[in-house]
Short mmCIF file of C-alpha atoms and ligand atoms in Angstrom, two decimals:
data_model
loop_
_atom_site.label_atom_id
_atom_site.label_comp_id
_atom_site.label_asym_id
_atom_site.label_seq_id
_atom_site.Cartn_x
_atom_site.Cartn_y
_atom_site.Cartn_z
CA MET F 2 89.35 96.46 75.26
CA SER F 3 90.82 94.19 78.00
CA GLN F 4 89.05 93.23 81.18
CA ILE F 5 90.52 92.27 84.51
CA THR F 6 89.31 91.66 88.05
CA LEU F 7 91.51 92.34 91.05
CA PHE F 8 90.87 90.89 94.49
CA GLY F 9 92.58 92.74 97.33
CA LEU F 10 93.02 96.44 97.85
CA GLY F 11 95.92 96.50 100.28
CA ALA F 12 98.95 98.62 99.40
CA MET F 13 99.95 96.26 96.58
CA GLY F 14 96.44 95.47 95.34
CA GLN F 15 95.72 99.19 94.94
CA ALA F 16 98.96 99.65 92.99
CA LEU F 17 98.02 96.78 90.66
CA ALA F 18 94.56 98.23 90.07
CA HIS F 19 95.95 101.72 89.36
CA ARG F 20 98.36 100.21 86.85
CA TYR F 21 95.63 98.37 84.92
CA LEU F 22 93.38 101.43 84.91
CA ASP F 23 96.28 103.52 83.58
CA LYS F 24 96.73 100.90 80.86
CA GLY F 25 93.09 101.28 79.81
CA TYR F 26 91.73 98.02 81.23
CA THR F 27 88.10 97.66 82.22
CA THR F 28 88.93 96.98 85.85
CA THR F 29 86.70 95.39 88.47
CA ILE F 30 87.85 95.47 92.09
CA TRP F 31 86.83 93.59 95.21
CA ASN F 32 88.10 93.92 98.76
CA ARG F 33 86.99 92.41 102.08
CA THR F 34 86.76 95.93 103.49
CA ALA F 35 84.60 97.39 100.75
CA SER F 36 85.20 101.07 101.67
CA LYS F 37 88.77 100.86 100.28
CA ALA F 38 87.37 100.86 96.75
CA HIS F 39 86.48 104.55 97.21
CA SER F 40 89.23 105.65 99.61
CA SER F 41 91.89 104.31 97.20
CA GLY F 42 90.67 106.66 94.47
CA LEU F 43 90.09 103.68 92.17
CA ILE F 44 86.36 104.22 91.68
CA ALA F 45 86.97 107.88 90.84
CA LYS F 46 89.51 106.70 88.27
CA GLY F 47 86.98 104.38 86.57
CA ALA F 48 87.11 101.01 88.35
CA SER F 49 83.89 99.11 89.01
CA GLN F 50 83.32 97.63 92.43
CA ALA F 51 82.12 94.05 92.74
CA ARG F 52 79.72 93.68 95.67
CA THR F 53 80.42 89.97 96.00
CA VAL F 54 83.23 87.58 95.11
CA THR F 55 80.94 85.92 92.56
CA GLU F 56 80.28 89.29 90.90
CA GLY F 57 84.04 89.91 90.74
CA LEU F 58 84.72 86.52 89.15
CA GLU F 59 81.92 86.99 86.63
CA ALA F 60 83.27 90.37 85.49
CA ALA F 61 86.43 89.08 83.74
CA ASP F 62 88.13 85.91 82.55
CA LEU F 63 91.48 87.00 83.98
CA VAL F 64 91.43 87.36 87.75
CA ILE F 65 94.35 88.53 89.89
CA LEU F 66 94.47 88.08 93.65
CA CYS F 67 96.89 89.90 95.94
CA LEU F 68 95.92 89.29 99.56
CA LEU F 69 97.75 89.00 102.86
CA ASP F 70 98.19 85.23 102.69
CA ASN F 71 97.04 82.12 100.86
CA ALA F 72 94.49 81.17 103.52
CA SER F 73 92.71 84.46 102.67
CA VAL F 74 92.90 83.57 98.97
CA LYS F 75 91.18 80.23 99.51
CA ASP F 76 88.55 81.74 101.84
CA THR F 77 87.85 84.45 99.28
CA LEU F 78 87.60 82.19 96.22
CA ALA F 79 85.47 79.72 98.18
CA GLN F 80 82.83 82.47 98.45
CA GLY F 81 82.42 82.37 94.65
CA ILE F 82 83.09 78.72 93.95
CA GLN F 83 80.32 78.35 91.36
CA ALA F 84 81.76 81.19 89.25
CA LEU F 85 85.32 79.86 89.08
CA HIS F 86 84.80 77.52 86.11
CA GLY F 87 86.65 78.73 82.99
CA LYS F 88 88.55 81.52 84.77
CA THR F 89 92.29 82.10 84.76
CA ILE F 90 93.43 82.81 88.29
CA VAL F 91 96.76 84.59 88.83
CA ASN F 92 97.62 84.58 92.52
CA LEU F 93 100.27 87.18 93.44
CA THR F 94 100.07 86.47 97.16
CA ASN F 95 103.19 85.64 99.16
CA GLY F 96 103.21 82.07 100.51
CA THR F 97 104.98 78.73 100.53
CA PRO F 98 105.48 76.45 97.51
CA SER F 99 103.22 73.77 99.00
CA GLN F 100 100.42 76.31 99.52
CA ALA F 101 100.69 77.31 95.85
CA ARG F 102 100.56 73.66 94.73
CA GLU F 103 97.51 72.99 96.91
CA LEU F 104 95.71 76.06 95.58
CA SER F 105 96.57 75.12 92.01
CA GLU F 106 95.09 71.66 92.49
CA TRP F 107 91.98 72.99 94.23
CA VAL F 108 91.35 75.69 91.61
CA GLY F 109 91.98 73.13 88.84
CA SER F 110 89.45 70.75 90.36
CA LEU F 111 86.87 73.53 90.00
CA GLY F 112 87.55 73.94 86.28
CA ALA F 113 89.79 77.03 86.43
CA GLU F 114 93.41 77.61 85.45
CA TYR F 115 96.03 78.71 87.98
CA ILE F 116 99.28 80.65 87.76
CA HIS F 117 101.17 81.62 90.90
CA GLY F 118 103.28 84.76 91.00
CA GLY F 119 105.67 86.60 93.25
CA ILE F 120 106.07 90.35 93.03
CA MET F 121 109.66 91.55 93.39
CA ALA F 122 108.82 95.25 93.69
CA VAL F 123 107.19 97.69 96.11
CA PRO F 124 103.75 99.21 95.40
CA ASP F 125 105.07 102.53 94.03
CA MET F 126 107.17 100.70 91.45
CA ILE F 127 104.13 98.72 90.25
CA ALA F 128 101.80 101.73 90.14
CA SER F 129 104.32 103.79 88.17
CA GLY F 130 105.27 100.97 85.78
CA SER F 131 108.93 101.00 86.84
CA PRO F 132 111.16 99.02 84.45
CA HIS F 133 112.89 97.62 87.57
CA SER F 134 109.79 95.71 88.73
CA MET F 135 110.24 91.97 88.32
CA LEU F 136 107.54 89.31 88.74
CA LEU F 137 108.14 85.59 89.05
CA TYR F 138 105.54 83.17 87.68
CA SER F 139 105.02 79.42 87.58
CA GLY F 140 102.30 77.00 86.54
CA ASP F 141 101.07 75.64 83.21
CA GLY F 142 103.29 77.12 80.48
CA THR F 143 100.50 77.33 77.88
CA VAL F 144 98.29 79.28 80.26
CA PHE F 145 101.16 81.61 81.18
CA GLU F 146 101.95 82.30 77.51
CA ARG F 147 98.30 83.14 76.86
CA VAL F 148 98.09 85.75 79.65
CA GLU F 149 101.68 87.03 79.65
CA ASN F 150 100.80 90.08 77.53
CA HIS F 151 98.44 91.21 80.31
CA LEU F 152 100.94 90.45 83.09
CA ALA F 153 103.73 92.29 81.27
CA HIS F 154 102.10 95.63 82.23
CA LEU F 155 103.24 94.99 85.81
CA GLY F 156 106.96 94.56 85.13
CA VAL F 157 109.47 92.12 83.71
CA SER F 158 108.05 88.58 83.82
CA LYS F 159 110.25 85.62 84.74
CA TYR F 160 108.60 82.27 84.08
CA LEU F 161 110.04 79.54 86.32
CA GLY F 162 108.40 76.36 85.09
CA ALA F 163 105.29 74.23 85.37
CA ASP F 164 105.51 73.51 89.11
CA PRO F 165 103.07 76.04 90.64
CA GLY F 166 105.29 76.17 93.74
CA SER F 167 108.38 77.32 91.89
CA ALA F 168 107.51 81.04 91.84
CA SER F 169 106.92 81.04 95.61
CA LEU F 170 110.16 79.18 96.27
CA HIS F 171 112.18 81.70 94.27
CA ASP F 172 110.21 84.63 95.71
CA LEU F 173 111.13 83.44 99.23
CA ALA F 174 114.74 82.83 98.18
CA LEU F 175 115.05 86.40 96.89
CA LEU F 176 113.39 87.79 100.01
CA SER F 177 115.81 85.76 102.12
CA GLY F 178 118.67 87.42 100.25
CA MET F 179 117.08 90.79 100.99
CA TYR F 180 116.72 90.03 104.70
CA GLY F 181 120.36 88.91 104.81
CA LEU F 182 121.24 92.30 103.35
CA PHE F 183 119.03 94.09 105.88
CA SER F 184 120.64 92.09 108.73
CA GLY F 185 124.10 93.14 107.58
CA PHE F 186 122.97 96.73 107.13
CA LEU F 187 121.46 96.87 110.62
CA HIS F 188 124.47 95.32 112.36
CA ALA F 189 126.98 97.44 110.45
CA THR F 190 125.04 100.63 111.05
CA ALA F 191 124.53 99.85 114.75
CA LEU F 192 128.28 99.32 115.15
CA ALA F 193 129.11 102.57 113.33
CA ARG F 194 126.45 104.38 115.37
CA SER F 195 128.12 103.22 118.61
CA ALA F 196 131.16 105.30 117.58
CA ARG F 197 129.31 108.35 116.27
CA LEU F 198 130.34 110.56 119.21
CA GLN F 199 133.97 110.07 118.19
CA THR F 200 133.52 110.06 114.42
CA GLY F 201 130.66 112.53 114.07
CA MET F 202 129.39 110.28 111.28
CA SER F 203 125.63 109.98 110.81
CA ALA F 204 124.06 106.68 109.74
CA GLU F 205 123.27 108.30 106.39
CA ASP F 206 126.92 109.25 105.80
CA PHE F 207 128.14 105.84 106.94
CA VAL F 208 125.83 104.13 104.46
CA SER F 209 126.52 106.38 101.49
CA GLN F 210 130.28 106.82 101.97
CA LEU F 211 131.31 103.41 103.29
CA LEU F 212 128.69 100.65 103.39
CA THR F 213 127.11 101.01 99.96
CA PRO F 214 130.42 101.12 98.03
CA TRP F 215 131.67 98.12 100.03
CA LEU F 216 128.54 96.04 99.49
CA SER F 217 128.45 96.98 95.79
CA ALA F 218 132.00 95.65 95.44
CA MET F 219 131.02 92.45 97.26
CA THR F 220 127.98 91.78 95.06
CA GLN F 221 130.42 91.50 92.12
CA TYR F 222 131.91 88.50 93.94
CA LEU F 223 128.60 86.57 94.08
CA ALA F 224 128.80 85.28 90.50
CA ALA F 225 132.17 83.64 91.22
CA LEU F 226 130.80 82.06 94.42
CA ALA F 227 127.75 80.76 92.53
CA LYS F 228 130.03 79.21 89.90
CA GLN F 229 131.87 77.37 92.69
CA ILE F 230 128.54 76.08 94.07
CA ASP F 231 127.54 74.80 90.61
CA SER F 232 130.87 73.05 90.07
CA GLY F 233 131.43 71.84 93.65
CA ASP F 234 134.99 73.18 93.40
CA TYR F 235 135.43 75.56 96.33
CA ALA F 236 139.18 76.13 95.93
CA THR F 237 139.88 79.54 97.41
CA GLN F 238 140.36 82.61 95.28
CA GLY F 239 142.20 84.25 98.19
CA SER F 240 139.78 84.57 101.14
CA ASN F 241 139.65 81.21 102.88
CA ILE F 242 137.02 80.37 105.50
CA ALA F 243 139.44 79.80 108.41
CA MET F 244 140.84 83.31 107.95
CA GLN F 245 137.30 84.71 107.73
CA VAL F 246 136.23 82.90 110.93
CA ALA F 247 139.07 84.60 112.82
CA GLY F 248 137.92 87.97 111.51
CA MET F 249 134.32 87.25 112.39
CA GLU F 250 135.25 86.42 115.98
CA ASN F 251 136.57 89.98 116.10
CA ILE F 252 133.20 91.29 114.88
CA VAL F 253 131.49 89.40 117.73
CA SER F 254 133.97 90.63 120.32
CA ALA F 255 133.91 94.27 119.13
CA SER F 256 130.11 94.21 119.03
CA GLU F 257 129.98 93.05 122.65
CA ASP F 258 132.43 95.81 123.63
CA ALA F 259 130.23 98.37 121.85
CA GLY F 260 127.03 97.09 123.48
CA VAL F 261 125.65 95.93 120.11
CA THR F 262 124.17 92.45 119.75
CA ALA F 263 126.05 90.07 117.51
CA ALA F 264 122.84 88.07 116.97
CA PHE F 265 122.80 88.55 113.19
CA ILE F 266 126.36 87.31 112.65
CA LEU F 267 126.32 84.28 114.94
CA PRO F 268 124.31 81.90 112.69
CA ILE F 269 126.64 82.28 109.69
CA LEU F 270 129.68 82.13 111.97
CA GLY F 271 128.36 78.81 113.34
CA LEU F 272 127.99 77.38 109.84
CA MET F 273 131.45 78.60 108.82
CA LYS F 274 132.96 76.90 111.88
CA ARG F 275 131.22 73.66 110.89
CA ALA F 276 132.74 74.01 107.42
CA VAL F 277 136.21 74.45 108.95
CA GLN F 278 135.66 71.38 111.16
CA GLY F 279 134.47 69.51 108.07
CA GLY F 280 137.80 70.12 106.33
CA PHE F 281 136.91 73.21 104.29
CA GLY F 282 139.01 75.74 106.25
CA GLY F 283 141.14 76.40 103.20
CA ALA F 284 138.16 76.79 100.84
CA ASP F 285 136.07 79.80 99.88
CA VAL F 286 132.91 80.73 101.84
CA SER F 287 130.74 79.17 99.09
CA ALA F 288 131.61 75.76 100.64
CA VAL F 289 129.25 76.58 103.53
CA VAL F 290 126.39 75.56 101.22
CA GLU F 291 127.50 71.94 101.80
CA PHE F 292 126.64 72.37 105.50
CA MET F 293 123.16 73.82 105.02
CA GLY F 294 121.15 70.64 104.67
CA VAL F 295 118.39 70.25 107.22
CA GLU F 296 118.02 66.83 108.75
CA ARG F 297 114.43 65.65 108.48
N1 LIG S 310 103.62 95.78 99.93
C1 LIG S 310 104.80 95.26 99.61
O1 LIG S 310 105.82 95.95 99.63
C2 LIG S 310 104.99 93.81 99.19
C3 LIG S 310 105.71 93.72 97.86
C4 LIG S 310 105.87 92.29 97.38
C5 LIG S 310 104.55 91.53 97.42
N2 LIG S 310 103.95 91.64 98.74
C6 LIG S 310 102.86 90.70 98.96
O2 LIG S 310 101.62 91.16 98.40
C7 LIG S 310 100.53 90.69 99.19
C8 LIG S 310 99.64 91.86 99.62
O3 LIG S 310 100.47 92.82 100.25
P1 LIG S 310 99.92 94.26 100.63
O4 LIG S 310 101.09 95.16 100.77
O5 LIG S 310 98.85 94.66 99.69
O6 LIG S 310 99.30 93.94 102.08
P2 LIG S 310 98.26 94.80 102.95
O7 LIG S 310 98.36 96.24 102.63
O8 LIG S 310 98.46 94.38 104.35
O9 LIG S 310 96.83 94.28 102.42
C9 LIG S 310 96.37 92.97 102.69
C10 LIG S 310 95.18 92.67 101.83
O10 LIG S 310 94.70 91.34 102.17
C11 LIG S 310 93.32 91.44 102.55
N3 LIG S 310 93.01 90.41 103.51
C12 LIG S 310 93.62 90.14 104.68
N4 LIG S 310 93.03 89.10 105.29
C13 LIG S 310 91.99 88.72 104.50
C14 LIG S 310 91.00 87.70 104.59
N5 LIG S 310 90.96 86.85 105.62
N6 LIG S 310 90.11 87.61 103.58
C15 LIG S 310 90.13 88.45 102.52
N7 LIG S 310 91.04 89.45 102.38
C16 LIG S 310 91.97 89.56 103.36
C17 LIG S 310 93.18 92.84 103.12
O11 LIG S 310 91.82 93.17 103.13
P3 LIG S 310 91.26 94.31 104.15
O12 LIG S 310 92.06 94.18 105.44
O13 LIG S 310 91.51 95.62 103.47
O14 LIG S 310 89.85 93.99 104.32
C18 LIG S 310 94.00 93.62 102.09
O15 LIG S 310 93.26 93.81 100.91
C19 LIG S 310 101.14 89.97 100.40
O16 LIG S 310 101.13 88.57 100.15
C20 LIG S 310 102.56 90.49 100.44
O17 LIG S 310 103.49 89.61 101.04
C21 LIG S 310 103.68 93.03 99.13
#
């Protein structure tokens, strides 16, 4: 029989706890707002509620935290500092790489092991054991290997190296990709919506008939762009940046005419113009990566 303690009963924490209960784990739960242990249905399903953080830590060697932020994680663990020794802490809370490194060092100084994780899934996917759930992990490789069989119940595990900050960095990178997609979706749909009186096309139809097929075709192009970034050879495959800048100016102008903000497109247009000025007008859009360094 396997034992686990889960700290945090937000939407994701509840999903994690349901998953471990479904997998037959002896599951102990703790949440700042204690009433969620009952209202989540977890107690009825067989979970035990820890009354204190110390009680939660003492209940299992493997401890997962999924809280709002890393400040909450530190505040919570600090309440049970004397019970941390010998525990394996897996922190699935969203945060920055430096926060993960600091927590790893702090937890290590108290005699516990630390793995940081990033959940690339929504709560329903975790609770139902969807094969599309992916979780990123980093930290000591020996510790990860020892607990991976328990973590595998949550989804496909991707181990990203010994630096505890690596999982957070890649988590944030993937989320940034998602927000780029959402920005494009919102701008495109707002533009199409501005013409709906003429076209009669709902947002749903626009997305299913036009936007999704177009974006699916474009995602096929990402591998080629990534290869150019790896090699540093941005020679165009047929869609040079200068040509794209001219087309993007039309997006800005048409958006203004339609009363739709061009705010989402302006930052990338600015970077593409810098690339043109920097001599990459005849290259592919991947060359923009050379203009993304932040001066410190
Ligand atoms: N939900 C999602 O779609 C995403 C999927 C990818 C991963 N994220 C990250 O998971 C972390 C938790 O997210 P969540 O969805 O469970 O968040 P909430 O439902 O808002 O629950 C927050 C929990 O954190 C507890 N909490 C907040 N502040 C404190 C504190 N100072 N001390 C102790 N616990 C704290 C809160 O407790 P309570 O309000 O119920 O008392 C909840 O348990 C997050 O990093 C996402 O980015 C989710």
